[in-house]
Structure formats: structure tokens, C-alpha cells
Amino acid sequence: MRTTLKRGIGRGADLNGNGHAVLPPGVLTPIALYRQPPRGGRSIGRRLAGFFFWLLVLVAMVAGGAAGGLYLYGHDFAAATAPHSKALKRAAEHLDYVAPDKPAIALVLGTDHRYVDGKAPGRSDTMMLIRTDPSNHTVSLLSFPRDMRVAIHCPGRSVWYDKINAAYPTCGPLGSLETVKALTNVPINYLISVNFLGFIQVVDKLGGVYMDVDRRYFNNHRGPTGYAGINLEAGYQRLSGKQALDFVRYRHTDSDLFRVVRQQEFVRAAKEQLGRYSNLQVTSLLGPIKRNVEVGRAGGSGVDLSTMLNYAGFFHSLPGGHFVQVKIQGLEGQSDLTTATQNVTNAVQQFMSPDPEAPQKANAAALKEKYKAKAQGINPKSIFVTVLNGNGITGSAAVAGTQLRQRNYQILQPPGSLRADSPDGWNHSRTRIFYDATEKNAKQAAKQVSKLFTDASTGPMTPRFQPYANGAELVVVVGKSYQGTLSGSSPSAPPPQHHPPHTTHDPGASLSLMRAIRRKLSFRVEYPTMIDSGSRVDPEPPNPRVYTVQGHKMARLVFTTGVNGQYWGIQEMNWGGAPALAEKNFVRHFGHRTFEFFYSGSNLHMVVLKENGATYWVVNTLDDALSPETMISIARGLRPLR
């Protein structure tokens, strides 16, 4: 690779793809949210929210020991989930094509269609984007609170502003698809529609799902003026389909924001249990799936067997901590939620560019360890790239070039007589990376750069593009599949910094409570001597709770931070085979004690102390409000009762 910079116009300026300088390159597509007058409420039946992800979870479960069953029943499975309604077939025609082995995005709609709806599509109270990236082995989730007020896009109608879930009953799945596309400006490759009745049936047929319930949930005030009933106690436990649905759609005493997080928690919990399902369990799901699930892909067709197998293997082999839950920050309001445009933009960027090294960086900062980045591929500083506009969108080549430069690639410009436009026009649907076949490692460099773009292909540089290279090994022609962001995190992003733990030494906060239950448990009980500053023991009984799961006695102690919806806890048990313990990120030894860390992106969701033949969990709030330093301080402060 060359080691000297070539002719260009410097860091301070870029060409906008139409031959003109832009200082600095602008954002391609702004996003705007507006507040509108509130609409009237709706009946309890309308509030029955669906939840969806069990379809993808099911596919992943198959890889965990039931692959033979999928091969045997795969064609029936694909036929059962193919679009069969006119509405979804129509919507699938508006999906974006994605090449194999490239990042893919699915929009999942949880629907509630009842008999009284007739031919109306019902409601979609769950809307979530799921992105899988095989290049860095990550899955990212981005949920949209149903009360979030956005611009509704419905083909054939003028744009209006309403809650995001209004798109579905008004325009069907196509309305939801176009609304989310306009809001996020990301390509969507799959559309999955799931009825909430199917959610219950599938979870029950699989024998339930193990989840950590953060606190006591109870409501028996039902009817037209009430909320859906629920009766769950705190602690790690196995939930039935009805209980899981109650949990993920609950928002009676907190808000729609925490309901979104509970939905994502269900997804993570299901992912932890992929290997325990049998062929018989998987094949018994064909009936519920056929009645309640539709999956569309670009072109209007369903998902074929090979695609299902690819995603099954991907989900099953996903490393711990690579399941990133993205939240839209700054949402304000009660029945109507609004936020600044930049908060949506930031969430989309985090969703599109998850950092696979985020757990390592966050853990190093929390423990004051030196983070060492993994050396992968060719050093970008030795790769010279010229970027051309192949989609006709003003500024796209400049933005892509700036983003590549931020990742330390050397960006050149075409010779002065040539504009930074593709010589064969602006009709490139996919991004193309041409490499100089005479240069050593140029082909490998092209493959490396292609992983940064959605739906990009590589090939040797043709004579038509060689004059534009200006000596660069690579020429990138930005296609319409480029949406203004690159995959993966930028190495120029500032690393996380260490912060003091937000804890207080208060052994008396729960000492007497834990002493009162010690004789009910067969293992040694421990209590926290360090707690989050401002937190207190939750007064809702029973707390602590002693109960049995799978023949194992366990206890749960719940704390509240004082913020509505934020509860963290101490879970104690002697069940070493709990599914939640399967995907630790790191193990650290402090003295003679062993701790396991469980991250979700850069958030430390759980710390587990293993000693005396038992495990002692410190579980973060639903929204991971406690910092990694705080979580570690609480865990290290656990002490056995004397």
C-alpha cells in the first residue's frame, strides 16, 4: 500500500458529489417530530398489545439442537409464514433488497386484531426494528413507543401527525413501514407481523420463558376504565405465555418507555435459552405460526429455508454482550411523547453502528484497566480511497468520504478535471467498491471496506473508473443503499471514562430483612453493604421474596431508586444452570471471590458473585440506570450473614 498522501482538497473540505465543495458535509436527511393535540382514549380491548420476536427466536432455537427438525419441516415452515394477506403482500413490495452476508433490518409489528375489528387491520402496539450484522456479530434493537408522535406516511394520503401506532389501523402494515422508513431513513428488508394470540400459544408450547421480573406487578382493576390485569411477583422465574404477554405490555404504573424496555428484555431472555428446545417442540409450532405470523421480504415473497437456517446459526452463535438494546432518549410527555430531532438521529446511528467492542471498553473503564483494541484486517491508514457519487443524492459521496476518514482511511479526490460523480451515472442501487488488481492486498482491502456499507459489492477496477482513482487502491461508488451511515462504530469516538460509583455504605438497609429469611434457604444468605445512593428497599411486599423454581430455592430483594419504573435487585440461588448465566462477558477475581459480568452493549446489566456453592446476582434496572462502577461496587459489597 502507498504511504504518501495524494492530491486532494484536505480535511477541511469535501466535494459534494456534484463537483462542488461542501464545508462541512451536511446530514443527508433531517428528522422532525411535532406535538399535536391529544386524541381520545381507547377501550381496554384496543390496548391488548402484541409482541413479536418469538418468530426470530424460534428460528434461532432450531439451531440450538433442532436443526434436523427444521430441515424436515422447513418448507412447510416457510410456506406457513409467507405473506398471505393482501395488505402484507402489498407492503412487502416496498421492502429493500439485501444481499446475503450483509447487515439486514426487520420491522416487527405486534398486532391486536379482534373479531369486532372486522376487515379493519386492528392495532399495532409494538413496533421494533431489529438489525443483524454478520460482519461484527451484533444484533441491535430499536423500539418505538406507541405514543411517540411522528409524521404518519400513508400512500395516497397527505402526511399528518399522530401517535406512531396510528399508522397501522389507518393504512395497514404499509403505513407502518413507510412511517418508520421516513422517521429513520434506514432500509428495511423484512416485515414481520405477529398477532398477540400467537405469542401466547408459542411461549406455552415451548414450556414458557425464563425471565427476570424486576418488581411486583399487580392490577385487578379491569374493565372499560381500567388496565389489563397482571399478577407477577419479583424474581427470576419461568413465565407462561399469558404471563409473558402481561409483562411486556404492562405500563399501568410507569410508562410506555418502560414497556418498550420490557419487550426488549423478553427478546434478550429468549435468546439466552436457545439451546434447550427439542425437535418435537419446534415442529409443534407450525399451527400457531400459520395462524398468527406473516413474514415478508423484498419483492413480496416469503423467507426461504436457506435464509432461515442462516439466521438460525447467526442468532445461536451470537456472543454475549453483542445484543444491543437502543433507546430513544429525551422522550417527554404522558399520553403524547415527543423528543428532539437529534435524539432520534442519535438512536438511529447507534442502532446502525453498534460497537462490538463496547463491553470491553466499558469494562476497562469501570475497572481502570487499559483497553487494548483488537487488530483486525489491514490498517486503514495504509488504504487510499476515492469516493464517487453513484446515487444522485447531493453530498452522499462527501459524507461517506468523511466517515471513512474518521475511521482512518486515506481519502483522495479525482483529478481536477473530473467531478466526484460516477462516470456511468447515478443509477447505482448498490454501493460498489472497485480495487486495483495490480496492488498487493487491494482485493482484501476492498472486502474490508465493503463491510462498512449496507449491500455493497466488490470487483476489479475497470478502465472506465481508473482515471478517477487518482492513484488510490480503491474507488467507492456510493449507491442508493447507502443511507448516510456506515456499519460499526467509529474508532474516533471517545472511549468511556471511569466515574466514581454512586453508592453509599449502608449495611443496615436490608440486614434484618435478610436475616429473617435465612432459615428458609439451604444455602448461605448474603446481604448488600453498599447500595446505590438514593435507593431504598422497595416497600411492596413480599420483599425479600423466597420461592422455588425447578426445585431450587431462591430469594429476591428489590430496591427502588425513587425514579418511577426504576428497580434493581439482589437475586440469590443455588441453581448454577439458570439460562441467564449462560452468556457472561468477563470473569474477574477480587481476592478469593469470583465475579462474572454480563453486559448489553456498554451497559453492565448484571454482576454475579459465585461462592459457597451459590450465585448472588446484582441485577440492574430495566433501563440499566446504574453505572458499571455502581454495579461492581454493590456486588463487591455483598457479605455473608454471620
C-alpha positions in Angstrom: 0.0 0.0 0.0 1.1 3.6 -0.6 2.4 5.6 2.3 2.2 9.1 1.0 -0.8 11.3 0.7 -2.1 12.1 -2.7 -3.7 15.1 -4.3 -6.9 16.3 -2.6 -8.5 19.3 -1.1 -7.7 18.5 2.5 -9.6 17.7 5.7 -11.4 21.0 5.7 -13.4 20.4 2.6 -15.0 17.7 0.6 -16.7 17.5 -2.8 -20.5 17.1 -2.6 -20.6 14.5 -5.4 -21.7 17.1 -7.9 -18.3 18.8 -8.3 -18.8 21.5 -5.6 -17.2 21.8 -2.2 -19.2 21.5 1.0 -18.0 22.8 4.3 -18.6 20.7 6.3 -20.6 17.8 4.7 -24.2 18.0 5.9 -26.5 15.4 7.3 -28.4 13.7 4.5 -31.9 13.6 5.9 -33.2 15.6 8.8 -35.9 14.1 11.1 -38.6 16.2 12.6 -41.1 15.5 15.4 -44.0 17.7 16.2 -46.5 17.9 19.1 -50.2 17.7 18.1 -53.4 17.9 20.2 -54.1 14.6 22.0 -56.6 12.1 20.7 -59.2 10.4 22.8 -58.5 7.2 24.7 -59.4 3.7 23.5 -61.0 0.7 25.1 -59.3 -2.0 27.1 -59.6 -4.4 24.2 -57.8 -2.0 21.9 -54.9 -1.8 24.4 -54.2 -5.5 24.2 -50.7 -5.2 22.7 -49.0 -7.8 20.6 -45.4 -8.8 20.8 -43.5 -10.4 18.1 -40.0 -11.6 18.4 -40.7 -15.2 19.1 -40.6 -15.9 15.4 -37.0 -15.0 15.1 -36.3 -16.6 18.4 -38.0 -19.7 17.1 -35.7 -19.8 14.1 -32.7 -19.4 16.4 -33.9 -22.1 18.8 -33.9 -24.5 15.9 -30.2 -24.0 15.5 -29.7 -24.9 19.2 -30.4 -28.6 18.8 -33.4 -28.9 16.4 -31.8 -28.2 13.1 -32.9 -31.6 11.8 -36.5 -30.7 12.6 -36.1 -27.5 10.5 -34.7 -29.4 7.6 -37.6 -31.9 7.8 -40.3 -29.2 8.2 -38.5 -26.3 6.7 -40.6 -26.0 3.5 -43.9 -26.2 5.5 -42.5 -23.6 7.9 -41.6 -21.2 5.1 -44.9 -21.6 3.4 -46.8 -21.1 6.7 -45.0 -17.8 7.4 -45.1 -16.4 3.8 -47.4 -13.3 3.3 -50.9 -14.4 2.8 -52.9 -11.2 3.4 -53.2 -8.7 0.6 -52.1 -5.9 3.0 -48.8 -7.6 3.8 -48.1 -8.7 0.3 -48.6 -5.1 -0.8 -46.3 -3.8 1.9 -43.6 -6.4 1.1 -43.3 -4.9 -2.4 -41.9 -1.8 -0.7 -39.1 -3.6 1.2 -35.5 -3.1 0.3 -33.4 -5.9 -1.1 -30.4 -7.1 0.9 -27.6 -9.3 -0.3 -26.5 -12.4 1.6 -24.0 -11.9 4.4 -24.9 -8.2 4.6 -26.5 -6.4 7.5 -30.3 -6.8 7.4 -33.1 -4.9 9.1 -36.5 -6.3 10.0 -39.6 -4.3 11.1 -41.7 -6.3 13.5 -45.3 -5.4 14.2 -47.1 -6.8 17.1 -50.8 -6.7 16.2 -54.1 -7.0 18.1 -56.8 -8.0 15.6 -60.1 -9.0 17.2 -63.4 -10.1 15.7 -65.0 -6.7 16.3 -62.4 -5.1 14.1 -64.0 -6.9 11.1 -61.9 -6.2 8.0 -60.0 -3.4 9.7 -56.3 -4.2 10.4 -56.6 -3.7 14.2 -53.9 -2.0 16.2 -50.1 -2.4 16.2 -48.9 -1.6 19.7 -45.4 -3.0 19.2 -43.1 -1.6 16.6 -39.5 -2.6 16.7 -36.5 -2.6 14.3 -34.1 -5.5 14.5 -30.7 -5.3 12.8 -28.4 -8.2 12.3 -24.8 -7.6 11.2 -22.8 -10.7 10.3 -19.6 -8.6 9.8 -19.3 -7.8 13.5 -21.7 -10.4 15.0 -24.1 -8.0 16.6 -27.9 -7.7 16.9 -29.3 -4.3 17.7 -32.9 -3.5 18.7 -34.7 -0.1 18.3 -38.2 0.2 19.7 -40.7 3.0 19.1 -43.1 3.8 22.0 -46.6 3.6 20.6 -47.4 7.0 22.0 -44.5 8.7 20.2 -45.8 11.5 18.0 -44.4 11.4 14.4 -45.3 12.2 10.8 -47.6 9.5 9.5 -46.9 8.4 5.9 -49.7 6.6 4.2 -49.6 6.1 0.4 -52.3 8.0 -1.3 -52.8 10.4 1.6 -51.2 13.6 2.7 -48.8 13.4 5.6 -50.3 14.1 9.1 -49.0 13.9 12.6 -50.2 11.4 15.2 -49.0 8.7 17.5 -46.8 6.2 15.6 -49.2 3.3 16.2 -52.0 5.2 14.3 -50.3 4.3 11.0 -51.3 0.6 11.2 -55.1 0.9 11.8 -55.3 3.7 9.2 -53.1 2.3 6.4 -52.2 -1.3 7.5 -48.7 -2.6 7.5 -47.6 -0.5 4.5 -48.5 2.7 6.6 -46.3 1.4 9.5 -43.5 0.5 7.1 -43.5 3.9 5.3 -43.8 5.8 8.6 -40.8 4.1 10.1 -38.8 4.5 6.9 -39.5 8.2 6.8 -38.7 8.6 10.5 -35.4 6.7 10.5 -34.2 6.9 6.9 -32.9 3.3 7.0 -33.6 0.5 4.5 -36.0 -2.2 5.8 -35.5 -5.7 4.3 -38.1 -7.8 6.2 -41.5 -7.2 7.6 -42.9 -9.5 10.3 -46.5 -9.3 11.6 -47.4 -11.3 14.7 -50.8 -11.5 16.4 -50.6 -11.5 20.2 -52.6 -14.7 20.5 -49.8 -16.4 18.6 -47.3 -15.1 21.1 -49.2 -16.8 24.0 -49.5 -20.1 22.1 -45.9 -20.3 21.1 -44.5 -19.4 24.5 -46.7 -22.0 26.1 -45.8 -24.8 23.6 -42.1 -24.1 24.3 -42.7 -24.6 28.0 -42.5 -20.9 29.0 -39.6 -18.5 29.1 -37.3 -17.7 32.0 -37.2 -14.0 32.7 -36.0 -11.7 35.5 -39.0 -9.8 36.8 -37.7 -6.6 38.3 -40.5 -5.9 40.9 -44.0 -6.8 42.0 -46.7 -6.3 39.2 -50.3 -6.4 40.2 -53.5 -5.0 38.8 -57.0 -6.4 39.2 -58.9 -3.2 38.2 -60.0 -4.3 34.8 -62.9 -3.2 32.5 -63.5 -0.2 30.3 -62.0 2.2 32.7 -59.1 0.1 33.9 -55.9 -1.6 32.6 -55.2 -5.2 31.7 -54.9 -7.5 34.7 -51.5 -8.7 35.9 -50.2 -10.6 38.9 -46.4 -11.2 38.9 -44.0 -11.3 41.8 -40.4 -10.2 41.6 -37.5 -12.5 40.8 -36.0 -14.8 38.2 -38.8 -17.2 37.1 -40.4 -19.1 34.3 -43.3 -17.2 32.7 -46.2 -18.7 30.8 -47.3 -17.2 27.5 -50.1 -15.2 29.2 -47.7 -14.0 32.0 -45.0 -13.0 29.4 -47.6 -11.0 27.4 -48.9 -9.3 30.6 -45.3 -8.4 31.4 -44.2 -7.0 28.0 -47.4 -4.9 27.6 -47.6 -3.5 31.1 -47.5 0.2 31.6 -50.1 0.9 34.3 -47.8 2.5 37.0 -44.8 3.5 34.9 -44.9 4.5 31.2 -44.7 3.4 27.6 -41.0 3.9 27.8 -40.5 1.1 30.3 -42.9 -1.1 28.3 -40.5 -0.8 25.4 -37.6 -1.9 27.6 -39.6 -4.9 28.9 -40.2 -6.0 25.4 -36.5 -5.9 24.7 -35.8 -7.7 27.9 -38.1 -10.5 26.7 -36.0 -10.8 23.5 -32.8 -11.0 25.4 -34.2 -13.6 27.8 -35.4 -15.7 25.0 -32.0 -15.5 23.3 -30.4 -16.9 26.5 -32.5 -20.1 26.2 -31.9 -21.1 22.6 -30.3 -24.5 23.2 -33.0 -26.2 25.3 -35.7 -26.8 22.7 -36.4 -30.1 21.1 -37.4 -31.1 17.5 -40.8 -32.0 18.8 -41.4 -28.6 20.5 -40.3 -26.8 17.3 -42.4 -28.7 14.9 -45.5 -28.4 17.1 -45.4 -24.6 16.4 -46.4 -24.8 12.8 -50.1 -24.4 13.6 -49.8 -21.3 15.7 -47.3 -19.8 13.3 -49.5 -20.3 10.3 -52.5 -18.7 12.1 -50.7 -15.7 13.6 -47.5 -14.9 11.7 -46.6 -13.4 8.3 -43.1 -12.7 7.1 -42.4 -10.6 4.0 -39.2 -9.8 2.2 -38.2 -7.6 -0.7 -40.2 -8.5 -3.8 -43.3 -9.7 -1.9 -42.1 -13.3 -1.3 -41.7 -15.2 2.0 -38.5 -16.3 3.7 -36.9 -19.4 2.1 -35.3 -22.4 4.1 -31.7 -21.4 3.5 -32.3 -17.9 4.8 -33.9 -19.2 7.9 -31.0 -21.6 8.5 -28.5 -18.7 8.1 -30.3 -16.5 10.6 -30.7 -19.5 13.0 -27.0 -20.1 13.0 -26.3 -16.4 13.4 -28.5 -16.0 16.4 -27.4 -19.1 18.1 -23.7 -18.2 17.8 -24.1 -14.6 18.9 -21.5 -13.7 21.6 -22.6 -12.4 24.9 -22.9 -8.6 25.1 -23.4 -8.3 21.3 -27.2 -7.9 21.8 -27.5 -4.1 21.8 -30.8 -2.5 23.1 -31.1 1.0 21.8 -33.4 3.6 23.4 -34.6 6.9 22.1 -33.5 9.4 24.7 -35.3 12.6 25.9 -38.9 11.5 25.3 -41.2 13.7 27.3 -45.0 13.7 28.0 -47.6 11.3 29.3 -50.2 10.3 26.6 -48.1 12.0 23.9 -44.4 11.5 23.7 -42.1 13.9 21.9 -38.4 14.4 21.7 -35.8 16.5 19.9 -34.9 15.5 16.4 -31.3 14.9 17.4 -32.3 12.3 19.9 -33.9 10.2 17.1 -30.9 10.7 14.9 -28.5 9.6 17.7 -30.6 6.5 18.4 -30.7 5.5 14.7 -26.9 6.0 14.4 -26.3 3.8 17.4 -28.7 1.2 16.0 -27.0 1.2 12.6 -23.5 1.3 14.0 -23.3 -0.9 17.2 -19.8 -1.3 18.6 -18.9 -4.9 19.1 -16.1 -3.8 21.4 -18.4 -1.7 23.7 -18.5 -4.3 26.5 -14.7 -4.4 26.6 -14.3 -0.7 26.5 -16.9 -0.1 29.2 -15.5 -2.8 31.5 -11.9 -1.5 31.1 -13.1 2.0 32.1 -15.1 0.7 35.1 -12.2 -1.3 36.4 -9.5 1.2 35.4 -7.9 -1.3 33.1 -6.1 -0.5 29.9 -8.2 -1.2 26.9 -6.4 -2.9 24.0 -8.2 -2.7 20.7 -8.2 -5.9 18.7 -6.1 -5.6 15.5 -8.3 -6.8 12.6 -7.6 -6.7 8.9 -5.4 -4.1 7.1 -4.5 -0.9 8.9 -6.9 1.7 7.4 -4.1 4.3 7.4 -2.5 2.4 4.6 -5.6 2.2 2.4 -6.2 5.0 -0.1 -9.8 5.5 -1.3 -11.5 7.8 -3.8 -15.3 8.2 -3.3 -17.7 8.9 -6.1 -21.5 9.7 -6.1 -23.5 6.9 -7.7 -26.9 7.7 -6.4 -27.5 11.3 -7.3 -28.1 12.4 -3.7 -26.2 15.7 -3.1 -23.5 15.3 -0.5 -23.6 11.5 -0.2 -20.1 11.0 -1.5 -18.7 13.7 0.7 -20.5 12.3 3.8 -19.2 8.8 3.0 -15.7 10.1 2.5 -15.8 12.0 5.8 -17.0 8.9 7.6 -14.3 6.8 6.1 -11.7 9.4 7.0 -12.9 9.3 10.6 -12.1 5.6 10.5 -8.5 6.5 9.4 -8.9 5.6 5.7 -6.9 8.0 3.4 -9.4 9.8 1.2 -8.3 11.2 -2.1 -10.2 13.2 -4.7 -10.4 12.7 -8.5 -8.1 14.8 -10.7 -9.1 18.4 -11.0 -10.7 17.9 -14.4 -13.1 15.2 -13.1 -16.1 15.6 -10.9 -16.7 13.3 -8.0 -19.5 11.6 -9.8 -19.7 8.0 -11.1 -18.9 8.0 -14.9 -21.7 5.7 -15.6 -24.4 7.8 -13.9 -26.4 8.0 -10.7 -28.4 4.8 -11.1 -26.4 2.6 -8.7 -28.8 0.8 -6.4 -25.9 -0.8 -4.5 -22.6 0.6 -3.4 -19.6 -0.7 -5.5 -16.0 -1.0 -4.3 -13.5 -1.3 -7.2 -9.9 -2.3 -6.4 -6.7 -2.0 -8.3 -5.8 -5.6 -9.1 -2.1 -4.7 -9.5 -1.8 -3.6 -5.9 -1.0 -6.2 -3.2 -3.8 -6.7 -0.7 -6.1 -4.4 -2.7 -8.8 -7.1 -3.0 -8.7 -7.8 0.7 -8.9 -4.0 1.4 -12.0 -3.8 -0.8 -13.7 -6.6 1.1 -12.8 -4.8 4.4 -14.3 -1.5 3.2 -17.4 -3.3 1.8 -18.3 -4.4 5.3 -18.8 -0.8 6.3 -21.6 -0.3 3.7 -25.0 -1.9 3.6 -25.4 -4.1 0.5 -22.0 -3.4 -1.2 -20.2 -5.5 -3.8 -16.6 -5.6 -4.8 -14.8 -6.1 -8.1 -11.6 -5.3 -10.0 -11.3 -1.7 -11.2 -12.4 -1.2 -14.8 -10.7 1.2 -17.3 -13.7 3.5 -17.0 -13.0 4.1 -13.3 -9.2 4.1 -13.3 -8.9 7.8 -14.2 -11.0 8.7 -11.2 -8.8 6.8 -8.7 -6.0 9.4 -8.8 -3.6 6.7 -7.5 -5.9 5.2 -4.9 -6.2 1.5 -4.5 -9.9 1.6 -4.1 -12.8 3.6 -5.8 -16.0 3.5 -3.8 -19.2 4.3 -5.8 -21.8 5.2 -3.3 -25.2 3.6 -4.3 -28.8 4.2 -3.2 -28.4 1.6 -0.5 -26.1 4.0 1.4 -28.3 5.8 4.0 -25.8 8.2 5.4 -24.2 5.9 8.0 -21.5 3.2 8.0 -21.7 0.0 9.8 -19.8 -0.5 13.1 -18.6 2.2 15.5 -16.1 4.9 14.6 -12.7 4.3 16.2 -12.5 8.1 16.6 -15.4 8.0 19.1 -14.2 8.9 22.6 -13.7 5.9 24.9 -15.8 5.7 28.0 -14.3 7.3 31.1 -14.2 6.0 34.6 -16.6 7.5 37.1 -16.8 7.0 40.9 -19.5 4.6 41.9 -22.8 6.2 43.0 -23.0 4.1 46.2 -23.4 4.5 49.9 -22.2 2.2 52.7 -25.5 1.2 54.4 -25.4 -2.4 55.7 -28.4 -1.8 57.8 -30.7 -1.1 54.9 -31.5 -4.8 54.4 -29.6 -6.7 57.1 -32.6 -7.5 59.3 -34.8 -8.5 56.3 -32.2 -11.0 55.0 -31.7 -12.4 58.5 -35.5 -13.1 58.7 -35.4 -15.4 55.6 -32.0 -17.2 56.2 -33.7 -20.4 57.7 -35.9 -20.7 54.6 -32.9 -21.2 52.3 -30.5 -24.2 52.1 -27.5 -22.0 51.1 -25.7 -19.2 52.8 -27.6 -15.9 52.5 -25.7 -12.7 51.7 -26.8 -9.1 52.1 -25.6 -5.8 50.4 -23.4 -3.5 52.5 -23.2 -1.0 49.6 -26.3 0.3 47.8 -27.0 2.9 45.1 -27.1 6.3 46.7 -30.7 7.4 46.9 -32.1 3.9 46.7 -34.2 2.2 49.4 -35.8 -1.2 49.9 -39.0 -1.3 47.9 -41.9 -1.3 50.4 -44.1 -3.5 48.2 -44.4 -7.0 49.9 -43.2 -9.6 49.8 -39.7 -8.2 49.9 -37.5 -10.1 50.2 -39.4 -12.9 48.5 -38.5 -16.6 49.0 -39.7 -19.0 46.3 -38.9 -22.2 44.3 -38.0 -22.6 40.6 -37.2 -26.0 39.1 -36.8 -27.4 42.6 -34.3 -24.7 43.6 -35.0 -22.4 46.5 -34.2 -18.7 45.8 -34.7 -15.3 47.1 -35.2 -11.8 45.6 -34.5 -8.4 47.3 -35.9 -5.4 45.5 -34.6 -1.8 45.7 -36.2 1.3 44.2 -34.1 4.3 43.0 -37.0 6.6 43.6 -37.5 7.2 39.9 -40.8 5.8 38.6 -40.1 2.5 36.9 -36.5 2.0 38.1 -36.0 -1.0 40.3 -32.8 -3.0 40.9 -32.3 -6.1 42.9 -30.3 -8.9 44.6 -31.1 -12.4 43.4 -29.7 -15.4 45.4 -29.9 -19.1 44.4 -28.0 -22.4 44.3 -29.2 -23.2 40.7 -26.0 -23.0 38.6 -27.8 -23.9 35.4 -30.1 -20.9 35.2 -30.3 -19.9 31.5 -29.5 -16.3 32.4 -26.0 -17.4 33.5 -25.1 -18.8 30.1 -23.7 -15.7 28.3 -21.2 -14.0 30.6 -18.8 -11.5 29.1 -16.0 -11.3 31.6 -14.7 -13.1 34.8 -12.8 -11.1 37.4 -11.3 -12.2 40.7 -11.1 -9.9 43.6 -9.2 -11.6 46.4 -10.6 -15.1 46.7 -14.0 -14.1 45.2 -15.1 -14.7 41.6 -17.4 -12.3 39.8 -19.0 -12.7 36.3 -20.0 -9.6 34.3 -23.0 -9.6 31.9 -23.1 -6.6 29.5 -25.6 -5.3 27.0 -23.5 -3.1 24.8 -21.8 -0.7 27.1 -24.3 -1.2 29.9 -23.5 -3.6 32.7 -26.8 -5.4 33.2 -25.8 -8.0 35.8 -22.9 -8.9 38.1 -22.9 -12.5 39.5 -20.8 -13.5 42.6 -20.1 -17.2 42.7 -19.2 -18.6 46.1 -20.3 -21.1 48.8 -22.0 -23.3 46.2 -24.5 -20.5 45.3 -24.8 -17.5 43.0 -25.6 -14.0 44.1 -26.8 -11.6 41.3 -26.9 -7.8 41.3 -29.4 -7.0 38.6 -29.6 -3.5 37.1 -32.8 -1.6 36.5 -34.8 -2.2 33.3 -33.2 0.8 31.6 -29.7 0.0 33.1 -29.7 3.2 35.1 -26.9 2.1 37.4 -23.4 2.7 36.0 -21.0 -0.2 35.7 -18.9 1.2 38.5 -22.0 1.3 40.8 -23.0 -2.3 39.9 -19.5 -3.6 40.6 -19.3 -1.7 43.9 -22.7 -3.2 45.1 -21.5 -6.7 44.1 -18.2 -6.4 45.8 -20.0 -5.2 48.9 -22.1 -8.4 49.3 -21.3 -10.1 52.6 -22.5 -13.5 54.1 -24.7 -13.4 57.1 -22.9 -14.4 60.3 
